[in-house]
Short mmCIF file of C-alpha atoms and ligand atoms in Angstrom, two decimals:
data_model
loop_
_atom_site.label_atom_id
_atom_site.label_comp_id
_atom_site.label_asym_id
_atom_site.label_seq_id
_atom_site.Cartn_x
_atom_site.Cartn_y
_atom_site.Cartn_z
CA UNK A 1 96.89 137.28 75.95
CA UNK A 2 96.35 133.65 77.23
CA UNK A 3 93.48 133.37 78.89
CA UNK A 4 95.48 130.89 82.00
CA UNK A 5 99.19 131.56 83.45
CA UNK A 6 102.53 129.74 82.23
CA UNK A 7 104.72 129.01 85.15
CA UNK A 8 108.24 129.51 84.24
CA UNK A 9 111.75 130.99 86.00
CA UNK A 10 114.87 130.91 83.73
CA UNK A 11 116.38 129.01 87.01
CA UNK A 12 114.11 125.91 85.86
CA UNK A 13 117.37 125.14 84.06
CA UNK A 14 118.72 121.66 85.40
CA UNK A 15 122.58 122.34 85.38
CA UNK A 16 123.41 118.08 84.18
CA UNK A 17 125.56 118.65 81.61
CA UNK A 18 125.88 116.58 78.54
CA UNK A 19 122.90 114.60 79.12
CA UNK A 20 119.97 112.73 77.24
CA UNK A 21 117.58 114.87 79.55
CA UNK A 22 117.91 118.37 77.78
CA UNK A 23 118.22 120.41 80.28
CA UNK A 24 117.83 123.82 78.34
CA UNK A 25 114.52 122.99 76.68
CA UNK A 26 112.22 124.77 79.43
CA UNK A 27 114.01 128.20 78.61
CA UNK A 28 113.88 127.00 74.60
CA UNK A 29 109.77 126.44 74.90
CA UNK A 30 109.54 129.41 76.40
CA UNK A 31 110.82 130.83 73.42
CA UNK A 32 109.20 128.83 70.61
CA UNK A 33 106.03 130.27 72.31
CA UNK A 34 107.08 133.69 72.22
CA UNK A 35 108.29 133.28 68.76
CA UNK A 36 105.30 131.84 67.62
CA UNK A 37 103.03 134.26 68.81
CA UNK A 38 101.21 131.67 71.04
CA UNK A 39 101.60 133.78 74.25
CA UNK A 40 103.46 136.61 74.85
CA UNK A 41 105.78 137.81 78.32
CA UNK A 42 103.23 138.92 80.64
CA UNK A 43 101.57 135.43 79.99
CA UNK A 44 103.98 133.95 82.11
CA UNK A 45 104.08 134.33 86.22
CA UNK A 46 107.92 133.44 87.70
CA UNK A 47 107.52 131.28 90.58
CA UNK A 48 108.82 131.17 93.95
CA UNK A 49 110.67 127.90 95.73
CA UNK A 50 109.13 125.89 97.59
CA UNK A 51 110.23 125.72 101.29
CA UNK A 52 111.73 122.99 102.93
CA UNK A 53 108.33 122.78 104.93
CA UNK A 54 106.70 122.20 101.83
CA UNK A 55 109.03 119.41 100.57
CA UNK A 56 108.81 117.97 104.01
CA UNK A 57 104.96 117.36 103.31
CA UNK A 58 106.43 114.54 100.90
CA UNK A 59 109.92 113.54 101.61
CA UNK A 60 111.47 112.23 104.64
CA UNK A 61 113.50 114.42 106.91
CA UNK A 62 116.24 112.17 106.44
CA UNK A 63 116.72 112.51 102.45
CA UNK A 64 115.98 116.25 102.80
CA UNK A 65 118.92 116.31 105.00
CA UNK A 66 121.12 114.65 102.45
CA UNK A 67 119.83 117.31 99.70
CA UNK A 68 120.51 120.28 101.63
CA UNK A 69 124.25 118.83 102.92
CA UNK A 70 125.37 116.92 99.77
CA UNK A 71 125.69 114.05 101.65
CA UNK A 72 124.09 111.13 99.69
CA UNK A 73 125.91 108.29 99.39
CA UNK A 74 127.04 107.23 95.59
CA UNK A 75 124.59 105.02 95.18
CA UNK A 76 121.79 107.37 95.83
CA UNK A 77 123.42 109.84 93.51
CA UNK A 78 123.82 106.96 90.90
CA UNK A 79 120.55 105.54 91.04
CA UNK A 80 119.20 109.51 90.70
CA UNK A 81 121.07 109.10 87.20
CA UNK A 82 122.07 113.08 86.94
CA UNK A 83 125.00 114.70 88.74
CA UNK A 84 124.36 115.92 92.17
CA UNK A 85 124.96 119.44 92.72
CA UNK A 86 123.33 122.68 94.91
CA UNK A 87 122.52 124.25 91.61
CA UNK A 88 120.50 120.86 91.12
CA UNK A 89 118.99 120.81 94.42
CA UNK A 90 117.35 124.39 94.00
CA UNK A 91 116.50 123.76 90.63
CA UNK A 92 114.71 120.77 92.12
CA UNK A 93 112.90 123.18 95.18
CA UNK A 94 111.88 125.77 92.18
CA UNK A 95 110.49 123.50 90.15
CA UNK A 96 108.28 122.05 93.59
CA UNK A 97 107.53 125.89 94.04
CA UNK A 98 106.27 126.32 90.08
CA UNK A 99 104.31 123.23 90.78
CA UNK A 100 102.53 124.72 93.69
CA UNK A 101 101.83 128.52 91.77
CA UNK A 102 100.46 126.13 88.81
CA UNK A 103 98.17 124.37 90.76
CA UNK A 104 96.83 127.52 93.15
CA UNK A 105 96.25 129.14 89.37
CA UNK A 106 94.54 126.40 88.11
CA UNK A 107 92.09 126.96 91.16
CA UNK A 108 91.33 130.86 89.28
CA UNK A 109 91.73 130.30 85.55
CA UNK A 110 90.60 126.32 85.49
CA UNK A 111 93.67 125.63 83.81
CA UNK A 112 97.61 126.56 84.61
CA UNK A 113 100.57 125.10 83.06
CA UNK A 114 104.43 125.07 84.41
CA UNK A 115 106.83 125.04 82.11
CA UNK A 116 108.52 122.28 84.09
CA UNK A 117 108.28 120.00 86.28
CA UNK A 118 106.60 116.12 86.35
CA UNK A 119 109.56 114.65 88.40
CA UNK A 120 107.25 111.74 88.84
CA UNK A 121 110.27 108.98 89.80
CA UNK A 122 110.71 110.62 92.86
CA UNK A 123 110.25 108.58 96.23
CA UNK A 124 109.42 110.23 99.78
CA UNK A 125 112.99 108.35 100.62
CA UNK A 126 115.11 108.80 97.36
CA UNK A 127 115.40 109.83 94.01
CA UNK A 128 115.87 108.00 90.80
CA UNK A 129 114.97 108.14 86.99
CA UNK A 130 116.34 112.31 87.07
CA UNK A 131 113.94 113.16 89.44
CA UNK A 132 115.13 114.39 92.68
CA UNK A 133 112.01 115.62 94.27
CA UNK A 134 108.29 114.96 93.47
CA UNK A 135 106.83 118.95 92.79
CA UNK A 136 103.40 117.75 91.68
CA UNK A 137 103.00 115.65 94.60
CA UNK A 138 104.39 118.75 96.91
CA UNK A 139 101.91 120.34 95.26
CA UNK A 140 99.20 118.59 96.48
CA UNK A 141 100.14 118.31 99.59
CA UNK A 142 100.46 121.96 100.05
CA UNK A 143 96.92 122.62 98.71
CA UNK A 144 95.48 120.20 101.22
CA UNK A 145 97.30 121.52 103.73
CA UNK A 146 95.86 124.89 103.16
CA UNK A 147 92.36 123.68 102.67
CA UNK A 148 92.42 124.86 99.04
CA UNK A 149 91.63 121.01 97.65
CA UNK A 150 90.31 117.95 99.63
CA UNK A 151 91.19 115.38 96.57
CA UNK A 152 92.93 115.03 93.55
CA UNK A 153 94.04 112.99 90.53
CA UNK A 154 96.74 112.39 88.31
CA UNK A 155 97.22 111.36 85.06
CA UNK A 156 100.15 110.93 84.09
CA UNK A 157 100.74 110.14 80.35
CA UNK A 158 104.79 110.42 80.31
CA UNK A 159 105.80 106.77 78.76
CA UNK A 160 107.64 105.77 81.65
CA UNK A 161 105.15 104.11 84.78
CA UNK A 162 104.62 107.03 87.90
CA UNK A 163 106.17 104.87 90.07
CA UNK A 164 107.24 107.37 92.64
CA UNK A 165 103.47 108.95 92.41
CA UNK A 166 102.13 105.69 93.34
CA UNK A 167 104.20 104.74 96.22
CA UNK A 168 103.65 108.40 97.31
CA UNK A 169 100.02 108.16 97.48
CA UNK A 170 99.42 104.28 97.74
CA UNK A 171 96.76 104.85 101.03
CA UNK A 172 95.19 101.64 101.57
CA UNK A 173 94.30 99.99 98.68
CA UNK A 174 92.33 96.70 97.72
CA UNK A 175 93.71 94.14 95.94
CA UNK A 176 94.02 94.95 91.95
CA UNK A 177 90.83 93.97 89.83
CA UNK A 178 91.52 93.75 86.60
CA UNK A 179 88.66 96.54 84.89
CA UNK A 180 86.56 96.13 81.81
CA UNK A 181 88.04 98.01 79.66
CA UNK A 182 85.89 97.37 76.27
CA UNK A 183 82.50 98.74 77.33
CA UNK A 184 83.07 102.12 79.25
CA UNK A 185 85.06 104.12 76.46
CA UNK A 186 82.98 107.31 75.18
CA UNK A 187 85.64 107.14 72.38
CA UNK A 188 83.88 105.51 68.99
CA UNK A 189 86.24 102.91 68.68
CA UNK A 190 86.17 101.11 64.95
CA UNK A 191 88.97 98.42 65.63
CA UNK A 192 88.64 95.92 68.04
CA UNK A 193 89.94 96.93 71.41
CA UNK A 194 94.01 97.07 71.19
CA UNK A 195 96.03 95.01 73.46
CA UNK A 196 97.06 96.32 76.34
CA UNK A 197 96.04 95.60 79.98
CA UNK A 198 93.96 98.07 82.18
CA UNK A 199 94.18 97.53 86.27
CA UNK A 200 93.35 99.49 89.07
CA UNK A 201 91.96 99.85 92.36
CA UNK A 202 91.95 102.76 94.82
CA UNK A 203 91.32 103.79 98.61
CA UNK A 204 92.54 107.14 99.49
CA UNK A 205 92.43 111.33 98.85
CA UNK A 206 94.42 111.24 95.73
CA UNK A 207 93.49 108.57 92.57
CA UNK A 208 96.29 107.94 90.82
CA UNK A 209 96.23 107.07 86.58
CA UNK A 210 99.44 105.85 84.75
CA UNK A 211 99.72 105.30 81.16
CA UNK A 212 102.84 103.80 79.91
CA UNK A 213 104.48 101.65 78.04
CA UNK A 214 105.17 98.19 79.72
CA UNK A 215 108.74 96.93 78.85
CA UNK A 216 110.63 99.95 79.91
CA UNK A 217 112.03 101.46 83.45
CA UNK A 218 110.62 101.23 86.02
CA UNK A 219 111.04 97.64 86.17
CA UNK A 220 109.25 97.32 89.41
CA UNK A 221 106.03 99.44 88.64
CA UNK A 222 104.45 100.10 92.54
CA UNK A 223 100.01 99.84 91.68
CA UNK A 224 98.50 103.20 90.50
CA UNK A 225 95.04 103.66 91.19
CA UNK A 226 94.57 103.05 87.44
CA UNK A 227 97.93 101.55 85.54
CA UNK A 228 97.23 101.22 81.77
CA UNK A 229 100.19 98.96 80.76
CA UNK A 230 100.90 99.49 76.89
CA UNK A 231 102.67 96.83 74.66
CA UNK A 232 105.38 98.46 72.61
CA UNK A 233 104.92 100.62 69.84
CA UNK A 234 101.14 101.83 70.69
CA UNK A 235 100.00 104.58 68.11
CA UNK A 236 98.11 107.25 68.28
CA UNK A 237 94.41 105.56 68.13
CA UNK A 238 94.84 102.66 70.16
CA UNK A 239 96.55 105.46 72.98
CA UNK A 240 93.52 107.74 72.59
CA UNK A 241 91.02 104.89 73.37
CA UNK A 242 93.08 104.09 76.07
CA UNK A 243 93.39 107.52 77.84
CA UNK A 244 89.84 107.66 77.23
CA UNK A 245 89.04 104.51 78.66
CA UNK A 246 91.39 105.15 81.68
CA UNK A 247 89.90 108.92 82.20
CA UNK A 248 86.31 107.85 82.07
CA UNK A 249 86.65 104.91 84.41
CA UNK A 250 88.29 106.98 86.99
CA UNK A 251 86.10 109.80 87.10
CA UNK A 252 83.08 107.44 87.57
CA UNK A 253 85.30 106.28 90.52
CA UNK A 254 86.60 109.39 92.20
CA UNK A 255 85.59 113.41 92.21
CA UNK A 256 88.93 115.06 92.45
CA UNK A 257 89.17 118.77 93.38
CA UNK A 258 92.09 119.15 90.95
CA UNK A 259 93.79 117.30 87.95
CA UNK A 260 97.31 116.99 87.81
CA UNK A 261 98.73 116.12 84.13
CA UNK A 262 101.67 114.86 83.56
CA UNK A 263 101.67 115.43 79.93
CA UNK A 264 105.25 113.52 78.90
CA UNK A 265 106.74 114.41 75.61
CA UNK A 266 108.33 110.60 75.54
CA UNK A 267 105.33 108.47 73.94
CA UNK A 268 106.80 110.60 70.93
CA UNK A 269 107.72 107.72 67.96
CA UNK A 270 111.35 108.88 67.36
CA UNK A 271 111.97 109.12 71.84
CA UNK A 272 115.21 107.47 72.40
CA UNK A 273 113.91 106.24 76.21
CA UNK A 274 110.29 105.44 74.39
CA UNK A 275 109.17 102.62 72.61
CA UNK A 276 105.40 103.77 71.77
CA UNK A 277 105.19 105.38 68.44
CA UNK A 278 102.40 108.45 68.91
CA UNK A 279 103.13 111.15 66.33
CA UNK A 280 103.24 114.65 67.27
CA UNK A 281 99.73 114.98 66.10
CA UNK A 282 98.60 112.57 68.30
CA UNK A 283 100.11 113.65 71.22
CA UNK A 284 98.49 117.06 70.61
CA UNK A 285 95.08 114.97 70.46
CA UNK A 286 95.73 113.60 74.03
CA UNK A 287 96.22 116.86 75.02
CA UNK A 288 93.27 118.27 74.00
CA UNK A 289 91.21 114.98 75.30
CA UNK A 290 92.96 115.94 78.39
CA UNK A 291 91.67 119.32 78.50
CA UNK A 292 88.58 118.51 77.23
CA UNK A 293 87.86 115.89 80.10
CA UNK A 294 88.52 118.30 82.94
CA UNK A 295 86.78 121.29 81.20
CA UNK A 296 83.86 119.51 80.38
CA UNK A 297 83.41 118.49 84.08
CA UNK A 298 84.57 121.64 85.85
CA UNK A 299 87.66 120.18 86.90
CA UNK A 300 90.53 122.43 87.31
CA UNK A 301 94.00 121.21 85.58
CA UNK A 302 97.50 122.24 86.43
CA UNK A 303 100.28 120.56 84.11
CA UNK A 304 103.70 119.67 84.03
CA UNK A 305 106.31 118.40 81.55
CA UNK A 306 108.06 115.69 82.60
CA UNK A 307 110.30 113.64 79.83
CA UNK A 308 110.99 113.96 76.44
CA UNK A 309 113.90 112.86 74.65
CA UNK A 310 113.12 112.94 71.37
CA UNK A 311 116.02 112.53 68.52
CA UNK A 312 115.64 115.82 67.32
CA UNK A 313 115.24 118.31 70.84
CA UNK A 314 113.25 120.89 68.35
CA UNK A 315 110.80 117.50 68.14
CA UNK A 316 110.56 117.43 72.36
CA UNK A 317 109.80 121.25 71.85
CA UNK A 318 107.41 121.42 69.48
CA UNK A 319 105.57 118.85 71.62
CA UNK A 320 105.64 120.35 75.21
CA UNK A 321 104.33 123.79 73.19
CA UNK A 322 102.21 122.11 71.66
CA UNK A 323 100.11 121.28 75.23
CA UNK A 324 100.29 124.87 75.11
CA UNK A 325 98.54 125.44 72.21
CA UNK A 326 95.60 122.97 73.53
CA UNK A 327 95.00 124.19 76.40
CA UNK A 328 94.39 127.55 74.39
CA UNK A 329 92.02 126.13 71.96
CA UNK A 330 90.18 124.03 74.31
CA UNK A 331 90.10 126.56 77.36
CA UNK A 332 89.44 129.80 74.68
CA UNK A 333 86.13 130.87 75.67
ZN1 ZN B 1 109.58 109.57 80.90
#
């Protein structure tokens, strides 16, 4: 038995269609894990949806209203880029409730992981970039709200910018500084620093980290508290120093309560929306330096899935079980 929870509900399912985002692969790591012997049914805890109080912590009444009447216009629905439906819109609450139970277990076991979720595109106003509603943000809020966390932080390592994370928590912030980004890596780093372009700057209860590739969507890329812009076709060394770079930097700037990882399959080499090239042994590496961060400094960490659209779906599988399999070999004693 796992010594953490997996949040999953077979009604994670995201009823799209014929679509690049697969929308059967939550039920199909579910079973790879099973399969595998990597955790076994009573491992997993089904969650409940989140309430429209809860979303309302977020989102404006106005777009909620929308959702629950199926009354946004079709440019909203177009620039969500997946077909509106009720199915969607309480696959969207569920996934917001899984969020929540993921982050309240992360609070008992240090570390909790939904099989879903990581809608980071999501604005308080609209939805874009598949991503209806923002569940780790709801999340966040709710904890606060009940006086279970004062702070958090994400890091979000999906290969597409947080964009609807940032705008969500933007506070008050100071003008960007760029950061040095040669001398504060605990990573021994034999090449000379890779390009790539670290900013940041942060006011506020939740410090936000992005790291993602540069020249893709979002085109307009709203400050994180930390953005880590990556040229195209970062592998998996020059990415580690990075996230290690990124991680140490903003934990020297900010104690957060809770860690919320966004742990993208889409950095993947052969992603059809990605233009980085980690391997899948890489990306199991910045899982475990993920891990290893927050259990190293006490920190709980809930997780979430977010994209992957690899060429091969067994390839966006193996990696989203994969963070499974980390979190078990960092978090096994
Ligand atoms: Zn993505």
């Amino acid at each position: 038995m796992l010594p953490f929870k997996l949040i999953y509900s077979d009604a994670y399912y995201l009823p799209i269609g014929e679509h690049v985002f697969p929308g059967e692969k939550y039920r199909r790591v579910r079973e790879r894990l099973i399969q595998t012997g990597v955790a076994a049914a009573e491992d997993f805890l089904e969650p409940q949806p989140a309430s429209d109080q809860d979303i309302l912590l977020v989102h404006k009444p106005e777009y909620v209203q929308k959702l629950k009447t199926g009354t946004l216009s079709p440019r909203e629905e177009m620039e969500m880029e997946i077909p509106f439906s009720k199915e969607l819109v309480d696959g969207f609450w569920l996934a917001a409730g899984g969020s929540i139970l993921a982050a309240r277990q992360s609070l008992k076991d240090r570390v909790s992981i939904s099989i879903g979720g990581g809608f980071h595109h999501a604005y308080p106003d609209h939805g874009e970039g598949f991503c209806m509603i923002h569940d780790v943000a709801v999340a966040i809020r709710r904890l606060q709200r009940d006086d279970q966390i004062r702070t958090a932080m994400t890091v979000d390592c999906d290969v597409h910018h947080g964009n609807g994370t940032a705008a969500i928590f933007a506070g008050t912030r100071t003008a960007s500084a760029l950061l040095p980004s040669a001398s504060v890596s605990t990573v021994e780093h034999p090449k000379a620093a890779p390009p790539g372009k670290m900013r940041g700057a942060h006011a506020g209860d939740v410090f936000t980290i992005s790291l993602h590739q540069h020249n893709n969507y979002p085109l307009w890329k709203p400050p994180s508290s930390i953005d880590v812009d990556l040229p195209d076709r970062t592998n998996d060394d020059d990415y580690l120093a990075w996230l290690d770079n990124a991680l140490s930097s903003g934990l020297r700037q900010f104690e957060p309560d809770l860690i919320c990882y966004i742990a993208g399959a889409d950095p993947y080499k052969d992603d059809q929306l990605g233009g980085l090239s980690l391997t899948i042994e890489g990306l199991k590496k910045r899982d475990e330096l993920v891990f290893r961060v927050a259990r190293t400094r006490n920190i709980p960490i809930m997780v979430t899935y977010a994209g992957g659209y690899a060429q091969n779906v067994e390839d966006t599988i193996t990696i989203h079980s994969n963070t499974v399999v980390a979190a078990k070999e960092v978090f096994a004693s």
